[in-house]
Tab-separated table of C-alpha atoms in Angstrom:
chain	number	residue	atom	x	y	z
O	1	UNK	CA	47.179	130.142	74.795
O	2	UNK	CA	50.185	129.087	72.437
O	3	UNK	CA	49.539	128.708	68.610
O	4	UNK	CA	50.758	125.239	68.787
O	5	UNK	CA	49.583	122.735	70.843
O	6	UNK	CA	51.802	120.488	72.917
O	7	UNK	CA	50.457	118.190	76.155
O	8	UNK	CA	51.737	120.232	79.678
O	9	UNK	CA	53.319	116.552	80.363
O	10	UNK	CA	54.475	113.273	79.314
O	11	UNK	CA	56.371	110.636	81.601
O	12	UNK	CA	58.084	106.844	80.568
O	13	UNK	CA	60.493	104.483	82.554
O	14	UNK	CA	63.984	104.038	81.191
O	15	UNK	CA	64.434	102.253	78.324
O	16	UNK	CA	60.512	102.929	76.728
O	17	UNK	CA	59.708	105.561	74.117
O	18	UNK	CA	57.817	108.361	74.506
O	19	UNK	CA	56.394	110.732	71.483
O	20	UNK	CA	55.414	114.531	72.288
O	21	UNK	CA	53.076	115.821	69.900
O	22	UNK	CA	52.476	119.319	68.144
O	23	UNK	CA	49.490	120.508	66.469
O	24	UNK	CA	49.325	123.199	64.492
O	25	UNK	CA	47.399	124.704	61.521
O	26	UNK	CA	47.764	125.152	57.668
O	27	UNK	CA	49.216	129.085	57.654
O	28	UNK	CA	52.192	127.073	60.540
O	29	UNK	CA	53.383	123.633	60.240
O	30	UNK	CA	50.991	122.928	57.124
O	31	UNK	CA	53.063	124.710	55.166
O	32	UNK	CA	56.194	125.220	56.827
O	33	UNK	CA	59.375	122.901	58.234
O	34	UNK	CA	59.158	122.801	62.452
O	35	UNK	CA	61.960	122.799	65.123
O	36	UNK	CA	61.791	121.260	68.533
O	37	UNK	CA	63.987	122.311	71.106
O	38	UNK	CA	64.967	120.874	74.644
O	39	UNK	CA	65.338	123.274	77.808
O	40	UNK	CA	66.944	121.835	81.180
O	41	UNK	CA	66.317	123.925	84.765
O	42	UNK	CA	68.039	127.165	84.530
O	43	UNK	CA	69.812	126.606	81.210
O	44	UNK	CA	69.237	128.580	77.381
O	45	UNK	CA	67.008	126.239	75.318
O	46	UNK	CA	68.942	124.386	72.667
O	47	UNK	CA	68.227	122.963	69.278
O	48	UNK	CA	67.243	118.946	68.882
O	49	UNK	CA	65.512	118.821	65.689
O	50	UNK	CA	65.537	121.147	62.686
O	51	UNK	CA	63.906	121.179	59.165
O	52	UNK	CA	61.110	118.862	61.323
O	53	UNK	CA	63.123	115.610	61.086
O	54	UNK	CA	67.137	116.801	60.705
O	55	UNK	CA	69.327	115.955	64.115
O	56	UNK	CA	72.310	118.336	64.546
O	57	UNK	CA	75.117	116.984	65.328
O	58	UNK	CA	75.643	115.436	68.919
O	59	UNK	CA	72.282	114.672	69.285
O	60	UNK	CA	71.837	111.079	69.393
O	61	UNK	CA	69.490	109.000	66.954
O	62	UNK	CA	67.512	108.080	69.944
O	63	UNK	CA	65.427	111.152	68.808
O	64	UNK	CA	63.775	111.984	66.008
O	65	UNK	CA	61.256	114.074	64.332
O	66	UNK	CA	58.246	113.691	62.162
O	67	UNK	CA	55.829	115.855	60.542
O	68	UNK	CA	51.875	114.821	58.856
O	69	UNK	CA	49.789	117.292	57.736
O	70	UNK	CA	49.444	120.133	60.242
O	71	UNK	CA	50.681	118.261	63.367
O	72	UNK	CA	54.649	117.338	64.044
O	73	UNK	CA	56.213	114.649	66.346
O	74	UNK	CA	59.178	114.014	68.827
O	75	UNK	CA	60.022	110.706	69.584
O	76	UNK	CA	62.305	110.136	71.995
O	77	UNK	CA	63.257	105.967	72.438
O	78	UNK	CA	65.376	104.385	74.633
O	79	UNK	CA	64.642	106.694	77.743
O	80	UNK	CA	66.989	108.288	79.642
O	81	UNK	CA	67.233	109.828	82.943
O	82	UNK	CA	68.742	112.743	81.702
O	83	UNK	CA	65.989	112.834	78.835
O	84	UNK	CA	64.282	114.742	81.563
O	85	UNK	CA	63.653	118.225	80.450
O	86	UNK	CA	60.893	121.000	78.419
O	87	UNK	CA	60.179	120.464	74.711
O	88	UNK	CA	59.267	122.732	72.413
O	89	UNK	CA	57.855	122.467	68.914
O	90	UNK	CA	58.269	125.985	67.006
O	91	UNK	CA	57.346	126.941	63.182
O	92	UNK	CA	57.286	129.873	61.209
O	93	UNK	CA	53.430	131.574	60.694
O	94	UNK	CA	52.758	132.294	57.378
O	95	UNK	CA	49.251	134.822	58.639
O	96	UNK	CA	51.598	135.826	61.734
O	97	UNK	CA	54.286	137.018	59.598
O	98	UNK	CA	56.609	135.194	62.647
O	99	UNK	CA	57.712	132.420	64.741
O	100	UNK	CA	55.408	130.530	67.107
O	101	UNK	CA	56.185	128.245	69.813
O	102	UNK	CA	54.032	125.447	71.162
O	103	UNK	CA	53.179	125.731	75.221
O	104	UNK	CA	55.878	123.325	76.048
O	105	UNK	CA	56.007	119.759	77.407
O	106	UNK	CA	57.723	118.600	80.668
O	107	UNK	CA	59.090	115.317	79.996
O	108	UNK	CA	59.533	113.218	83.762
O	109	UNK	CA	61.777	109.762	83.351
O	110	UNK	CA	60.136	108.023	85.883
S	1	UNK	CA	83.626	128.837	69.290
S	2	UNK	CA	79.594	130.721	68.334
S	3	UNK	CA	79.018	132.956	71.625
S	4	UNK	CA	76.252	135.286	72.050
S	5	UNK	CA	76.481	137.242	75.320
S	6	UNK	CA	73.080	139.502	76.375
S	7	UNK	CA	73.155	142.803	78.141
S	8	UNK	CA	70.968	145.574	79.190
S	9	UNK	CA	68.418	143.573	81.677
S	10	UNK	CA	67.187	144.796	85.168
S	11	UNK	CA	64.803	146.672	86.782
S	12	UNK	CA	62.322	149.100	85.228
S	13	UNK	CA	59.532	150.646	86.023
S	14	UNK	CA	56.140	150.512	84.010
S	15	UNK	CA	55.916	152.428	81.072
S	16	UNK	CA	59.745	152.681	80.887
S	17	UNK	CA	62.503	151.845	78.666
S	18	UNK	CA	65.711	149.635	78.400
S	19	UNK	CA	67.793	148.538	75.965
S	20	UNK	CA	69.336	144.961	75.759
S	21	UNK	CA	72.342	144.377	73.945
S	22	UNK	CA	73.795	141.358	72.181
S	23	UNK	CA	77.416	140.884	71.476
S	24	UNK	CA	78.379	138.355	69.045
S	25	UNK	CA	81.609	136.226	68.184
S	26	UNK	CA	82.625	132.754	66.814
S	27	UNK	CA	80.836	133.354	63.720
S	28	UNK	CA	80.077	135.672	60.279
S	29	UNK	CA	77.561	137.943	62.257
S	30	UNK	CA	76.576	139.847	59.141
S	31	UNK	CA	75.061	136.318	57.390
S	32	UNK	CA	72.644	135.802	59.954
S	33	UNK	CA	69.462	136.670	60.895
S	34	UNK	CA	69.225	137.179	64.144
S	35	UNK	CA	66.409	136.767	66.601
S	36	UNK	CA	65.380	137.850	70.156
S	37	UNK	CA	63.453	135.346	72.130
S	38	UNK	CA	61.799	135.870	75.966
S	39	UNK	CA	60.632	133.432	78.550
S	40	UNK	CA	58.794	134.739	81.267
S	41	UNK	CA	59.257	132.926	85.071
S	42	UNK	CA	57.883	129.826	85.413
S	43	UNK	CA	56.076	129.928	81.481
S	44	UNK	CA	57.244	128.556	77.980
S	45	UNK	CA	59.402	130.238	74.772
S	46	UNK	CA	57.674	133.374	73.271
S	47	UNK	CA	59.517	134.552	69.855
S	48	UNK	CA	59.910	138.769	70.270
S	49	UNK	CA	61.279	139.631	66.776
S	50	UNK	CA	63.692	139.073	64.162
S	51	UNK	CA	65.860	140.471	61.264
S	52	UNK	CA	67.456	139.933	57.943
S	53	UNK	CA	71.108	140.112	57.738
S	54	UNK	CA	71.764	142.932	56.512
S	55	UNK	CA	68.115	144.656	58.651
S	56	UNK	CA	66.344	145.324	55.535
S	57	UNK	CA	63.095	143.555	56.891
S	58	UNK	CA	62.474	143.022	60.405
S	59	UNK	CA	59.347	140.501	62.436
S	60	UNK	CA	57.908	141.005	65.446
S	61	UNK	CA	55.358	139.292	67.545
S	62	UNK	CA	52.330	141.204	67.564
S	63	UNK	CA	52.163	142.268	71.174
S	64	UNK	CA	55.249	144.205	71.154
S	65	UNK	CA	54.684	146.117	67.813
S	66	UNK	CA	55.004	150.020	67.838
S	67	UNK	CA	56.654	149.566	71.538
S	68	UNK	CA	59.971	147.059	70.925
S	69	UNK	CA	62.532	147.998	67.664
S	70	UNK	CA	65.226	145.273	67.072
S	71	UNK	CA	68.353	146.565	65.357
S	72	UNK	CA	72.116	145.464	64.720
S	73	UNK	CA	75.310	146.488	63.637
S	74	UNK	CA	77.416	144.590	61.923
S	75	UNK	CA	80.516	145.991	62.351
S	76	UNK	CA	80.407	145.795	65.708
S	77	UNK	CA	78.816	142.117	65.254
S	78	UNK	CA	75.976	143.375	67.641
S	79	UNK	CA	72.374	142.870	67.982
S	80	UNK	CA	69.628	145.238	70.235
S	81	UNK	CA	66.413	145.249	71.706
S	82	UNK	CA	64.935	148.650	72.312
S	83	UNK	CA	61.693	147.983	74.523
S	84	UNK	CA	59.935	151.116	75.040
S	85	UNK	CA	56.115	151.329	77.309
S	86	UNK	CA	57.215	148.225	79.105
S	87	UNK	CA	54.524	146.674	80.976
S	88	UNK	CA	54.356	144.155	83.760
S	89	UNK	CA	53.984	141.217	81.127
S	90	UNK	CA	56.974	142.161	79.532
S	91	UNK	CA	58.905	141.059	82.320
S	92	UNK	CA	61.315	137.647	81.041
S	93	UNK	CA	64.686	136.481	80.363
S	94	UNK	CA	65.448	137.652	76.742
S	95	UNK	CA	67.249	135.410	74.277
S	96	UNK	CA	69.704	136.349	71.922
S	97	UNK	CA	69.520	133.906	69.383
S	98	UNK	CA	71.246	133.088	65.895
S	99	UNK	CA	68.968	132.303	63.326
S	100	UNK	CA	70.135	130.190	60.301
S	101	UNK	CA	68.839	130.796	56.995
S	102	UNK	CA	67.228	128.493	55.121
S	103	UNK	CA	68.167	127.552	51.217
S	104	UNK	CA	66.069	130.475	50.201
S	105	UNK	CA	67.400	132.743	52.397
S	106	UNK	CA	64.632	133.044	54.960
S	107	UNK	CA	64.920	132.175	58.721
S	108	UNK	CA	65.065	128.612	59.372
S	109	UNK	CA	65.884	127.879	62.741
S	110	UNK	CA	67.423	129.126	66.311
S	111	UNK	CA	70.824	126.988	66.397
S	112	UNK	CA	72.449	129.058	69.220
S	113	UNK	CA	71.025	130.674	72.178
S	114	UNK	CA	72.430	132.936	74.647
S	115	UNK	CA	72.793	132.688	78.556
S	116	UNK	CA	70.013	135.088	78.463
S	117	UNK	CA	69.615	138.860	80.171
S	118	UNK	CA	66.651	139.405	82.808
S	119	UNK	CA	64.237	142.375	82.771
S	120	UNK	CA	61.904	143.026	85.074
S	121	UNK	CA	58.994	145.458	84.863
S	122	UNK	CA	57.186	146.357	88.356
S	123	UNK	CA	56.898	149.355	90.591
């Protein structure tokens, strides 16, 4: 059972938007920033969002982040096929003393 | 060009030990913290441990405590994993990761991974 909690799944056609949620607690995203990351089959996870809303560069403004409270947000808009992938929320546990990763959500372009 | 290769994975028995290394280039390894990550087949991201820049404090998830020691030298701009009393569950792809600091100096965020190194635990 992961500290944050993401849905397994989430699916949309091209062209909709999806959102992925995160929810956390007040020693984790309450009171710190939170990262998401993207994973494709057999590849090293990469960074999409930092500082819970801040794209690095290359990643287009099709996604972005949010953060309310002690739950965070991924919105991806504008689906792609090759949106299809795992997302991961992550934050740094204050009563943990570390980083925590939500379960992970397999997004499906339909 | 940031690289971060991993080595060190493979085969071990239970209740053994292996050491991973992580050799880094492309950047100024000794400003970093820098952060080992697993993934174990078929299940999400698990955060293993992490340490300052220059190792004066080091973070580690709790179910590895007392039996994994992360460690790095910086003038060889390389970053270990010592896993001692491995155990089935231990068995993942470890992640050598580069962890940027925040404003305040304190670990912000993973912002390049590794191609990761596989160890396996079983009998």
């Amino acid at each position: 059972q992961s500290v944050l909690t993401q849905p397994p799944s989430a699916s949309g056609t091209p062209g909709q938007r999806v959102t992925i949620s995160c929810s956390g607690s007040s020693s984790n995203i309450g009171s710190n920033i939170v990262n998401w990351y993207h994973q494709f089959p057999g590849t090293a996870p990469k960074i999409l969002i930092y500082r819970s809303s801040q794209r690095p560069s290359g990643v287009p403004d099709r996604f972005s982040g949010s953060k309310s409270g002690t739950s965070a947000s991924l919105a991806i808009s504008g689906l792609q096929s090759e949106d299809e992938a795992d997302y991961y929320c992550a934050a740094w546990d204050d009563s943990l003393n570390g980083w925590v990763f939500g379960g992970g959500t397999k997004l499906t372009v339909l | 060009e940031v690289q971060l290769v991993e080595s060190g994975g493979g085969l071990v028995q239970p209740g053994g030990s292996l050491k991973l290394s992580c050799a880094a280039s492309g950047f100024s390894f000794s400003n970093y913290w820098m952060t080992w990550v697993r993934q174990a087949p078929g299940r999400g991201l698990e955060w293993v441990a992490n340490m300052k820049p220059d190792g004066s404090e080091k973070y580690y998830v709790e179910s590895v405590k007392g039996r994994f020691t992360i460690s790095r030298d910086n003038a060889k701009n390389s970053l270990y994993l010592q896993m001692n009393s491995l155990r089935a569950e231990d068995t993942a792809v470890y992640y050598c990761v580069r962890d940027r600091m925040d404003s305040s100096g304190w670990s912000a965020d993973f912002d390049y991974w590794g191609q990761g190194t596989l160890v396996t635990v079983s009998s």
